Amino acid sequence: MAFYVVSGAIYGMEGLAGGREGSPRLAGTLLGMGSWTIIEGFQYSAVVLLLIVLAAVWDSRLRLRECALLAAPYFLITGVWLVFYNRYGVSGSQAIGAFNTMLADIKAGDYNLVELRLIFGYMRRYLFE
């Protein structure tokens, strides 16, 4: 999954920066395959897709055609996978159970800010080691 997401990010940035013609399509396909690999992969791939588009907006190189070529394979592959997963795999999934519990806790107002502070504290401490 990490290979798909990182490679998709590299090809996506290259495609939106005016590189080769097929780079956005390849990037979208790689990001889609990253979401197909594990269920959490669609979230990582979505964040990368959003960051690539935001970087293109910030660099004033946003072209709608390249963004569509980048996003279409991702949404197609991810959509097929989520439909398949929802139909056949969601009942025995520990990941979806944890995700649903997290959403229910957030709706109930339990944000676990102490744990979030610990995560950022560990990240700050060990990021450069």
mmCIF file of C-alpha atoms in Angstrom:
data_model
loop_
_atom_site.group_PDB
_atom_site.id
_atom_site.type_symbol
_atom_site.label_atom_id
_atom_site.label_comp_id
_atom_site.label_asym_id
_atom_site.label_seq_id
_atom_site.Cartn_x
_atom_site.Cartn_y
_atom_site.Cartn_z
ATOM 1 C CA MET A 1 0.000 0.000 0.000
ATOM 2 C CA ALA A 2 2.798 2.397 0.860
ATOM 3 C CA PHE A 3 4.439 1.816 -2.523
ATOM 4 C CA TYR A 4 1.192 2.581 -4.356
ATOM 5 C CA VAL A 5 0.517 5.752 -2.362
ATOM 6 C CA VAL A 6 4.072 7.127 -2.564
ATOM 7 C CA SER A 7 4.430 6.270 -6.260
ATOM 8 C CA GLY A 8 1.012 7.792 -6.939
ATOM 9 C CA ALA A 9 2.085 10.967 -5.157
ATOM 10 C CA ILE A 10 5.289 11.207 -7.187
ATOM 11 C CA TYR A 11 3.588 10.628 -10.530
ATOM 12 C CA GLY A 12 0.732 12.953 -9.557
ATOM 13 C CA MET A 13 3.069 15.810 -8.750
ATOM 14 C CA GLU A 14 4.977 15.162 -11.963
ATOM 15 C CA GLY A 15 1.769 15.104 -13.986
ATOM 16 C CA LEU A 16 0.385 18.323 -12.549
ATOM 17 C CA ALA A 17 3.748 20.061 -12.829
ATOM 18 C CA GLY A 18 3.647 19.631 -16.590
ATOM 19 C CA GLY A 19 5.534 16.379 -16.963
ATOM 20 C CA ARG A 20 4.604 13.448 -19.114
ATOM 21 C CA GLU A 21 1.108 13.103 -20.531
ATOM 22 C CA GLY A 22 0.233 9.770 -18.874
ATOM 23 C CA SER A 23 1.446 10.663 -15.387
ATOM 24 C CA PRO A 24 -1.917 11.826 -13.966
ATOM 25 C CA ARG A 25 -3.667 8.651 -15.142
ATOM 26 C CA LEU A 26 -0.901 6.474 -13.749
ATOM 27 C CA ALA A 27 -0.980 8.413 -10.468
ATOM 28 C CA GLY A 28 -4.739 7.968 -10.139
ATOM 29 C CA THR A 29 -4.435 4.261 -10.887
ATOM 30 C CA LEU A 30 -1.662 3.850 -8.310
ATOM 31 C CA LEU A 31 -3.672 5.738 -5.678
ATOM 32 C CA GLY A 32 -6.684 3.574 -6.503
ATOM 33 C CA MET A 33 -4.591 0.441 -6.085
ATOM 34 C CA GLY A 34 -3.411 1.813 -2.748
ATOM 35 C CA SER A 35 -7.012 2.004 -1.630
ATOM 36 C CA TRP A 36 -7.678 -1.491 -2.980
ATOM 37 C CA THR A 37 -4.795 -3.043 -1.028
ATOM 38 C CA ILE A 38 -6.183 -2.435 2.469
ATOM 39 C CA ILE A 39 -9.370 -0.747 3.622
ATOM 40 C CA GLU A 40 -7.485 2.108 5.298
ATOM 41 C CA GLY A 41 -5.630 2.765 2.057
ATOM 42 C CA PHE A 42 -8.480 4.791 0.569
ATOM 43 C CA GLN A 43 -8.036 7.366 3.310
ATOM 44 C CA TYR A 44 -4.287 7.678 2.762
ATOM 45 C CA SER A 45 -4.813 7.874 -0.985
ATOM 46 C CA ALA A 46 -7.543 10.495 -0.585
ATOM 47 C CA VAL A 47 -5.260 12.655 1.559
ATOM 48 C CA VAL A 48 -2.477 12.377 -1.030
ATOM 49 C CA LEU A 49 -4.912 13.209 -3.842
ATOM 50 C CA LEU A 50 -6.133 16.257 -1.937
ATOM 51 C CA LEU A 51 -2.573 17.397 -1.192
ATOM 52 C CA ILE A 52 -1.551 17.044 -4.842
ATOM 53 C CA VAL A 53 -4.490 19.172 -5.976
ATOM 54 C CA LEU A 54 -3.824 21.754 -3.231
ATOM 55 C CA ALA A 55 -0.159 21.911 -4.259
ATOM 56 C CA ALA A 56 -1.224 22.506 -7.865
ATOM 57 C CA VAL A 57 -3.592 25.281 -6.736
ATOM 58 C CA TRP A 58 -0.866 26.850 -4.619
ATOM 59 C CA ASP A 59 1.609 26.700 -7.502
ATOM 60 C CA SER A 60 -1.002 28.235 -9.857
ATOM 61 C CA ARG A 61 -0.734 25.270 -12.200
ATOM 62 C CA LEU A 62 -4.161 23.796 -11.603
ATOM 63 C CA ARG A 63 -5.515 22.413 -14.835
ATOM 64 C CA LEU A 64 -8.906 20.832 -14.678
ATOM 65 C CA ARG A 65 -8.117 18.186 -17.294
ATOM 66 C CA GLU A 66 -5.097 16.843 -15.389
ATOM 67 C CA CYS A 67 -7.012 16.878 -12.098
ATOM 68 C CA ALA A 68 -9.839 14.905 -13.704
ATOM 69 C CA LEU A 69 -7.344 12.436 -15.182
ATOM 70 C CA LEU A 70 -5.801 12.085 -11.736
ATOM 71 C CA ALA A 71 -9.032 11.691 -9.783
ATOM 72 C CA ALA A 72 -11.100 9.514 -12.153
ATOM 73 C CA PRO A 73 -9.120 6.243 -11.810
ATOM 74 C CA TYR A 74 -8.852 6.739 -8.047
ATOM 75 C CA PHE A 75 -12.597 7.201 -7.597
ATOM 76 C CA LEU A 76 -13.439 4.378 -9.991
ATOM 77 C CA ILE A 77 -11.160 1.805 -8.335
ATOM 78 C CA THR A 78 -11.993 2.964 -4.814
ATOM 79 C CA GLY A 79 -15.721 3.022 -5.539
ATOM 80 C CA VAL A 80 -15.709 -0.522 -6.889
ATOM 81 C CA TRP A 81 -13.641 -1.713 -3.935
ATOM 82 C CA LEU A 82 -15.879 -0.035 -1.324
ATOM 83 C CA VAL A 83 -19.031 -1.468 -2.906
ATOM 84 C CA PHE A 84 -17.458 -4.929 -2.988
ATOM 85 C CA TYR A 85 -16.140 -4.594 0.563
ATOM 86 C CA ASN A 86 -19.451 -3.292 1.893
ATOM 87 C CA ARG A 87 -21.318 -6.151 0.240
ATOM 88 C CA TYR A 88 -19.051 -9.052 1.167
ATOM 89 C CA GLY A 89 -16.439 -8.120 3.760
ATOM 90 C CA VAL A 90 -17.683 -5.501 6.162
ATOM 91 C CA SER A 91 -19.368 -7.857 8.639
ATOM 92 C CA GLY A 92 -16.134 -9.500 9.770
ATOM 93 C CA SER A 93 -13.878 -6.467 9.518
ATOM 94 C CA GLN A 94 -12.067 -5.255 12.576
ATOM 95 C CA ALA A 95 -11.064 -2.042 10.771
ATOM 96 C CA ILE A 96 -14.640 -1.060 9.938
ATOM 97 C CA GLY A 97 -15.729 -1.906 13.492
ATOM 98 C CA ALA A 98 -13.061 0.409 14.896
ATOM 99 C CA PHE A 99 -13.940 3.100 12.356
ATOM 100 C CA ASN A 100 -17.654 2.925 13.241
ATOM 101 C CA THR A 101 -16.816 3.059 16.955
ATOM 102 C CA MET A 102 -14.650 6.120 16.341
ATOM 103 C CA LEU A 103 -17.465 7.875 14.434
ATOM 104 C CA ALA A 104 -19.977 7.034 17.174
ATOM 105 C CA ASP A 105 -17.611 8.415 19.827
ATOM 106 C CA ILE A 106 -17.087 11.631 17.855
ATOM 107 C CA LYS A 107 -20.862 12.064 17.450
ATOM 108 C CA ALA A 108 -21.241 11.547 21.194
ATOM 109 C CA GLY A 109 -18.670 14.275 21.877
ATOM 110 C CA ASP A 110 -15.831 12.000 23.026
ATOM 111 C CA TYR A 111 -12.869 13.364 21.051
ATOM 112 C CA ASN A 112 -10.028 11.718 23.055
ATOM 113 C CA LEU A 113 -7.948 14.871 23.011
ATOM 114 C CA VAL A 114 -5.537 13.517 25.626
ATOM 115 C CA GLU A 115 -4.586 10.649 23.308
ATOM 116 C CA LEU A 116 -4.261 13.065 20.402
ATOM 117 C CA ARG A 117 -1.885 15.200 22.477
ATOM 118 C CA LEU A 118 0.171 12.086 23.274
ATOM 119 C CA ILE A 119 0.378 11.140 19.595
ATOM 120 C CA PHE A 120 1.610 14.600 18.612
ATOM 121 C CA GLY A 121 4.015 14.621 21.570
ATOM 122 C CA TYR A 122 5.568 11.327 20.493
ATOM 123 C CA MET A 123 5.689 12.500 16.885
ATOM 124 C CA ARG A 124 7.427 15.749 17.887
ATOM 125 C CA ARG A 125 9.910 13.883 20.063
ATOM 126 C CA TYR A 126 10.827 11.078 17.640
ATOM 127 C CA LEU A 127 10.374 12.757 14.264
ATOM 128 C CA PHE A 128 14.017 13.638 13.753
ATOM 129 C CA GLU A 129 15.652 10.658 15.447
#
